[in-house]
Short mmCIF file of C-alpha atoms in Angstrom, two decimals:
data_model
loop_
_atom_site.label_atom_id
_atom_site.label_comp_id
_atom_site.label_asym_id
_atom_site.label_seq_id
_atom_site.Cartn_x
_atom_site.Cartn_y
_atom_site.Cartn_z
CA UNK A 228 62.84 105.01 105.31
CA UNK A 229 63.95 104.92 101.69
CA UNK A 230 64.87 101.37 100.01
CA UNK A 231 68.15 100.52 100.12
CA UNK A 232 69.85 100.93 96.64
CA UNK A 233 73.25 99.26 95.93
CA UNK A 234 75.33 99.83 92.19
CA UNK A 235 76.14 96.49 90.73
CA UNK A 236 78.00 97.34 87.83
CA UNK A 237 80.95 99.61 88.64
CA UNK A 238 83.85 99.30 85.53
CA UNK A 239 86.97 100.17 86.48
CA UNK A 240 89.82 101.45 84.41
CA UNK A 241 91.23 97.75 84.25
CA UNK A 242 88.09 97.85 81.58
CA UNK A 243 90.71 98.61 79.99
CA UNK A 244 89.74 102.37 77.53
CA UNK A 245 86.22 101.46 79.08
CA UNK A 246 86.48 103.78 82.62
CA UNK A 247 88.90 105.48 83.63
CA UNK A 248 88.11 105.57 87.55
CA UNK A 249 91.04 103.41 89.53
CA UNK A 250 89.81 100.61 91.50
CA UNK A 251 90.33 102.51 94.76
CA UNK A 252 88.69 105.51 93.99
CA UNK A 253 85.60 103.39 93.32
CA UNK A 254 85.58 102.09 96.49
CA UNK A 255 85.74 105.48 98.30
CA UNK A 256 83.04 107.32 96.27
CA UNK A 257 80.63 103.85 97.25
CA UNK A 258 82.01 105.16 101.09
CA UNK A 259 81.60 108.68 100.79
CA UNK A 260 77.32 108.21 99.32
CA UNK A 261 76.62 105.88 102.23
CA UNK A 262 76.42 102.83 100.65
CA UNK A 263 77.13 100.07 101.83
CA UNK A 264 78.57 98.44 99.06
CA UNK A 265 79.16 98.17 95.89
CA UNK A 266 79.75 95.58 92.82
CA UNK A 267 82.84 95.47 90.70
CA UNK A 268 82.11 94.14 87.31
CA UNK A 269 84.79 94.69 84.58
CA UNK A 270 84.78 93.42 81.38
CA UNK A 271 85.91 90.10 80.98
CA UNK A 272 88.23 90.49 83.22
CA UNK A 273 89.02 90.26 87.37
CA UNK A 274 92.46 91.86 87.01
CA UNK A 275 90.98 94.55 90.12
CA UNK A 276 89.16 91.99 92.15
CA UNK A 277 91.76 91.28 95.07
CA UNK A 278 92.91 95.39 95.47
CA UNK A 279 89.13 96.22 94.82
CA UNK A 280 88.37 93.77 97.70
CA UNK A 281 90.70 94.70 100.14
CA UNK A 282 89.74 99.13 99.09
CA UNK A 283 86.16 98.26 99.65
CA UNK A 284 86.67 96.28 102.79
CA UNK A 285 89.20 98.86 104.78
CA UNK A 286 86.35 101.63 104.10
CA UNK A 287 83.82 99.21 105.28
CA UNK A 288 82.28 98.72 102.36
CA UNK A 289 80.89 95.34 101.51
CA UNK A 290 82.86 93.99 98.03
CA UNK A 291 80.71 92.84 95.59
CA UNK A 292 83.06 90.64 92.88
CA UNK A 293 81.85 89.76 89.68
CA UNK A 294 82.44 90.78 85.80
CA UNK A 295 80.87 91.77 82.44
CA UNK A 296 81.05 88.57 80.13
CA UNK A 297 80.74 88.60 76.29
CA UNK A 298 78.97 85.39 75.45
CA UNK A 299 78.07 84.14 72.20
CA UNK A 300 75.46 81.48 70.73
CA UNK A 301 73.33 80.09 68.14
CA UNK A 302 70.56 82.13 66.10
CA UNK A 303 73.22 85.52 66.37
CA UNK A 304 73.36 85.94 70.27
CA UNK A 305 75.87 87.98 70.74
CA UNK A 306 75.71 90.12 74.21
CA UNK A 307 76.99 90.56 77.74
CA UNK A 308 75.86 88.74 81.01
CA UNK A 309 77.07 90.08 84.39
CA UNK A 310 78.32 87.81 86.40
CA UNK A 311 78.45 87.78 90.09
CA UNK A 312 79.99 85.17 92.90
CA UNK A 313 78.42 84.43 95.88
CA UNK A 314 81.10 82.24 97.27
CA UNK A 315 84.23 80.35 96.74
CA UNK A 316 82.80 78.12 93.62
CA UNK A 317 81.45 80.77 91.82
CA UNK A 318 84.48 83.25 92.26
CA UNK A 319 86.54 79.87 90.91
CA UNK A 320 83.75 79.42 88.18
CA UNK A 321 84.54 83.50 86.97
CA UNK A 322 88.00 82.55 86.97
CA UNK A 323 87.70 79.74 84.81
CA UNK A 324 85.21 81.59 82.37
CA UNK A 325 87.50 84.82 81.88
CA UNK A 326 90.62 82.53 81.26
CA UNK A 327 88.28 80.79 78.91
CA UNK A 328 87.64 84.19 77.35
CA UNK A 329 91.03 84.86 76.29
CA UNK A 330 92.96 81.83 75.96
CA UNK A 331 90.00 80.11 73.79
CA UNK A 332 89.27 83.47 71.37
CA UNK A 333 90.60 83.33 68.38
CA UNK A 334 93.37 85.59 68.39
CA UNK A 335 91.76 87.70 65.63
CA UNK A 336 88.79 88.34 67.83
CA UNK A 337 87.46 89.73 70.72
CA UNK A 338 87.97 87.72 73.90
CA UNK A 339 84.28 85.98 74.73
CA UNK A 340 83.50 82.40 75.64
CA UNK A 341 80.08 80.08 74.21
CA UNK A 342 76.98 80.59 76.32
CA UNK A 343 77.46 76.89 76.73
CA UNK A 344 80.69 77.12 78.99
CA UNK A 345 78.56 79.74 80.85
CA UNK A 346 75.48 76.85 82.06
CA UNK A 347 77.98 74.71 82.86
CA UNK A 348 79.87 76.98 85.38
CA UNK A 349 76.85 78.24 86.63
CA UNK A 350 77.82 77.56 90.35
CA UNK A 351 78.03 79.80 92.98
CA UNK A 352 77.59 82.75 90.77
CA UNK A 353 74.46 85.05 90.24
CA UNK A 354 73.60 86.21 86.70
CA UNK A 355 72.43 89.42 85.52
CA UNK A 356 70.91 89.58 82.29
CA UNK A 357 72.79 93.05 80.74
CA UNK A 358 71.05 96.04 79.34
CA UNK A 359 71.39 97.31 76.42
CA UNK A 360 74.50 95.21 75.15
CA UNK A 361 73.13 92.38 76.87
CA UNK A 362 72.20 88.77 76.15
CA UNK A 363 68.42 89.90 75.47
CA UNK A 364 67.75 93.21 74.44
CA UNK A 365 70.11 93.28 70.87
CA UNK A 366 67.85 90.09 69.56
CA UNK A 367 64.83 91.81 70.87
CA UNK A 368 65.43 94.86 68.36
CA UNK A 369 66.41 92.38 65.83
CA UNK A 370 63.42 91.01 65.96
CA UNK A 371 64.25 87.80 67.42
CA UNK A 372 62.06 87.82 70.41
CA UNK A 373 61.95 84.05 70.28
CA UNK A 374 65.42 83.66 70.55
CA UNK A 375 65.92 85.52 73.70
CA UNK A 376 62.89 83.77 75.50
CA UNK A 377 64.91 80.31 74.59
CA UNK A 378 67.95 82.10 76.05
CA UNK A 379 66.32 83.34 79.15
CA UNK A 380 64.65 79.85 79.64
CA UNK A 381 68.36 78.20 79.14
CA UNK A 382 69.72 80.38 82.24
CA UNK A 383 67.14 79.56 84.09
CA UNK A 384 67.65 76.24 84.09
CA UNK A 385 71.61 76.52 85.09
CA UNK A 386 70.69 79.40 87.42
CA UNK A 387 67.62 79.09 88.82
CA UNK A 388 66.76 81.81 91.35
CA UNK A 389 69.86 83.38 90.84
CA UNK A 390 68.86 84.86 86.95
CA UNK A 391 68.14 88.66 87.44
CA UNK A 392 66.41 90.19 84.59
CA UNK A 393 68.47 93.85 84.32
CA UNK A 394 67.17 96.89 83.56
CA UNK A 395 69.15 99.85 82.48
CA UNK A 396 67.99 103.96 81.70
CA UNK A 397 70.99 105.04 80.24
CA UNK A 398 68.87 107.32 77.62
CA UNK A 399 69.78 105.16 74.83
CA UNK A 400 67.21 103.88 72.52
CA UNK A 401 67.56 100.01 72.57
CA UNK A 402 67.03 100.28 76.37
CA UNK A 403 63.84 101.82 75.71
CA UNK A 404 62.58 99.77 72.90
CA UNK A 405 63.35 96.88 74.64
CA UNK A 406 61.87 97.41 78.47
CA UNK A 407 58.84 96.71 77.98
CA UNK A 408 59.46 93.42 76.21
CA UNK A 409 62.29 92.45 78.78
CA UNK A 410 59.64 92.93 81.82
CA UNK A 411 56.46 90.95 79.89
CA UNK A 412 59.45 87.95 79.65
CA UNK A 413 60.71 88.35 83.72
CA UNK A 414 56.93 88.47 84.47
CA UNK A 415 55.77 85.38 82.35
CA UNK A 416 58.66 83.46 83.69
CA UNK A 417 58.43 84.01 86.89
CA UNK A 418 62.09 86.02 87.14
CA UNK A 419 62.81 88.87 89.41
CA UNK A 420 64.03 92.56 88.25
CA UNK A 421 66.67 94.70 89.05
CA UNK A 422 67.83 98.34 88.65
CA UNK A 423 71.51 98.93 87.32
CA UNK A 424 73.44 101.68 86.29
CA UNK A 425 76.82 100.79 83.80
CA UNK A 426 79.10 102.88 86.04
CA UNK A 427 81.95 104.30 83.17
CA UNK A 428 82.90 108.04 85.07
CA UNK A 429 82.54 109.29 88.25
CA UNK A 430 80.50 113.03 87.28
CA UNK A 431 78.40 113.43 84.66
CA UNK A 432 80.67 116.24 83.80
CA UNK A 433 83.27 113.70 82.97
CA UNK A 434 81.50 112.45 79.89
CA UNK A 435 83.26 114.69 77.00
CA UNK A 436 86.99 113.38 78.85
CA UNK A 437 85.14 109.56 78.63
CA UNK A 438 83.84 109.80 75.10
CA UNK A 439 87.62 110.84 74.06
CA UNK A 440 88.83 107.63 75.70
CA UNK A 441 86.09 105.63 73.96
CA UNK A 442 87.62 107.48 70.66
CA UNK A 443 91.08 106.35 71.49
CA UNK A 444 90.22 102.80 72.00
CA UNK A 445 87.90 102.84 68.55
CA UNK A 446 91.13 104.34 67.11
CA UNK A 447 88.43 107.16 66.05
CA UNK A 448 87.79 110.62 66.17
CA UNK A 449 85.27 112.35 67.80
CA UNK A 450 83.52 113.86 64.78
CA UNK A 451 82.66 110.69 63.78
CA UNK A 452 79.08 109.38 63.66
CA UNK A 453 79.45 105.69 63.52
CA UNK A 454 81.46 105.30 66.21
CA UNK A 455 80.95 103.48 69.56
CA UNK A 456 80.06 105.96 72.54
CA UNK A 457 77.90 105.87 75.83
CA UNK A 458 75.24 108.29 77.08
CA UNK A 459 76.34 111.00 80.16
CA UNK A 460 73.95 108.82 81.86
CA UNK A 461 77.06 106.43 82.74
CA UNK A 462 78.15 108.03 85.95
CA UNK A 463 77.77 107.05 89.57
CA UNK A 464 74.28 108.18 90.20
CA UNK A 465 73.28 108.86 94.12
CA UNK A 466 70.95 106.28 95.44
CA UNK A 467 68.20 109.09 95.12
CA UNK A 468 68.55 109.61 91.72
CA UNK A 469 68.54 105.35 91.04
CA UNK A 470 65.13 105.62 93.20
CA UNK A 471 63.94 108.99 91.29
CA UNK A 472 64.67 107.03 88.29
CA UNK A 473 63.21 103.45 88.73
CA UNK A 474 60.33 105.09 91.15
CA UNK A 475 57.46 102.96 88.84
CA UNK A 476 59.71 99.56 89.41
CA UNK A 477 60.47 99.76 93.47
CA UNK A 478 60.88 95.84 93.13
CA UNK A 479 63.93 96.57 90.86
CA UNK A 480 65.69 99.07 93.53
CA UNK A 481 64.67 96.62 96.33
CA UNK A 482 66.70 93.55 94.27
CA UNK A 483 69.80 95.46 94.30
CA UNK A 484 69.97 95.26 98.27
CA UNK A 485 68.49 91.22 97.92
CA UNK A 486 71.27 90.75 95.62
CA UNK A 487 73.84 91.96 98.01
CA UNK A 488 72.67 89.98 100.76
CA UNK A 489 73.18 86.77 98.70
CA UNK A 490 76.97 87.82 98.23
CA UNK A 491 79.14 86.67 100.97
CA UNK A 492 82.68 86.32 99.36
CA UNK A 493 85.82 88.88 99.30
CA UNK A 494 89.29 87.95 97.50
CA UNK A 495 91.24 87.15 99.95
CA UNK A 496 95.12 87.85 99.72
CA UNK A 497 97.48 84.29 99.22
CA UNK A 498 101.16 83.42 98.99
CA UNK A 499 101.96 83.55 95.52
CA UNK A 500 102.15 79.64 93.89
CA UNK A 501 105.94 79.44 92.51
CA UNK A 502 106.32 76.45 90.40
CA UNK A 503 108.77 73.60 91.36
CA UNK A 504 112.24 73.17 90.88
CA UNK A 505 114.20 70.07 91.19
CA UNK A 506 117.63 71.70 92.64
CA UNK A 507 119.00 68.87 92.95
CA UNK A 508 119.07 67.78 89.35
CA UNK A 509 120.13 71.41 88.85
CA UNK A 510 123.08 71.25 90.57
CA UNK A 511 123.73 67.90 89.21
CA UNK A 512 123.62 68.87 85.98
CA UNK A 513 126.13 72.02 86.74
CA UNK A 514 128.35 70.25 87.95
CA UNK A 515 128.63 67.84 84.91
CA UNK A 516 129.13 71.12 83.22
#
């Protein structure tokens, strides 16, 4: 029997000009390859968590909430760390760090929050290390290898078993020049692997329409070299083709499943919280009108 394989990074199109596949439609193509289930992991943002959870649980597919945080830190970090909760503290821990993200930004910058404020909400949440515009792999090709071995030894003091080193195969060249140096830091540490695909379109055929998207949010044109763009390798690959592809790291496909098995939270749906009114004083006050 094959090894299970679950996606963990699905963006939907409240990344906002980052994917264009609606929250629901995620849900169904994680029900219609067999899998049974699937993470949502926006950027620095939950806006789809609640109609994500309640897609992914009427298809019977197992809701996986988390997002893709920009964190910044000393010696030029400057990456992404995905986010996941397990439970109630760590879904209130992502809300806290993506309100944190905007409302603490400068207004003149992109929305991100201190790899600080990260360790100290480390609760209840399970962190994946990014791939290529990760935490890690940008100061690796900087040549600041001793920089991300401090980082990874900082999360794995606020995360402990929970710290996933992430591995990506996107076809893009930092992913490769950086592997092998991501794996020789899991192994020395002592930190587990796993297998993720940055989930952007649906088809592969549905790169061109995505790299147009990418163009309009970059306010560029697609001519342009210097411009940011992703590989056609960010579509939702079958579980065969994430096995094909990580067949000489099994472990990696195996900690997708583990992963999944530590999540046990959905958004659940609430009356909404209305502030107070004194109507009393109101009417009070109308009257003296």
């Amino acid at each position: 029997m094959p090894q299970p394989f679950i996606h963990l990074r699905a963006r939907s199109a409240c990344s906002l000009l980052q994917s264009a596949i609606q929250v629901k439609n995620l849900a169904k193509l994680a029900a219609k390859r067999g899998m049974p289930a699937l993470g949502l992991t926006d950027a620095n943002n939950m806006f789809g968590a609640l109609e994500f959870s309640e897609a992914a649980a009427e298809l019977g597919v197992q809701p996986i909430v988390g997002l893709t945080l920009d964190v910044r830190g000393d010696h030029g970090l400057a990456g992404t760390l995905a986010l996941i909760a397990q439970n109630n503290a760590g879904y209130s821990n992502l809300m806290q760090l993506s309100s944190a993200a905007y409302l603490e930004s400068e207004s003149h910058d992109e929305p991100h929050v201190p790899l600080a404020r990260v360790l100290a909400h480390a609760e209840g949440l399970i962190a994946l290390t990014g791939g290529g515009d990760g935490a890690l792999a940008p100061l690796i090709a900087e040549g600041k290898g001793d920089v991300a071995v401090e980082t990874l030894k900082q999360l794995t003091a606020a995360f402990g078993s929970r710290l996933y080193v992430e591995l990506q195969r996107h076809a893009e060249v930092i992913e490769a020049e950086t592997e092998g140096p991501l794996l020789q830091m899991a192994y020395d540490l002592g930190l587990p692997i796993v297998a993720t695909n940055d989930i952007r379109f649906e088809k592969r055929s549905d790169h061109g329409a995505h790299d147009a998207l990418m163009c309009i949010a970059a306010s560029s044109y697609l001519g342009e070299e210097d411009r940011p763009r992703v590989t056609h390798q960010h579509y939702f690959r079958s579980a065969d083709e994430m096995r094909e592809l990580f067949a000489d790291l099994p472990e990696a496909i195996e900690n997708t499943a583990v992963i999944a098995r530590r999540t046990a939270f959905k958004v659940e749906k609430r009356k909404p919280i209305l502030p107070r009114f004194d109507t009393k004083r109101g009417r009070d006050e109308a009257a003296e009108l």
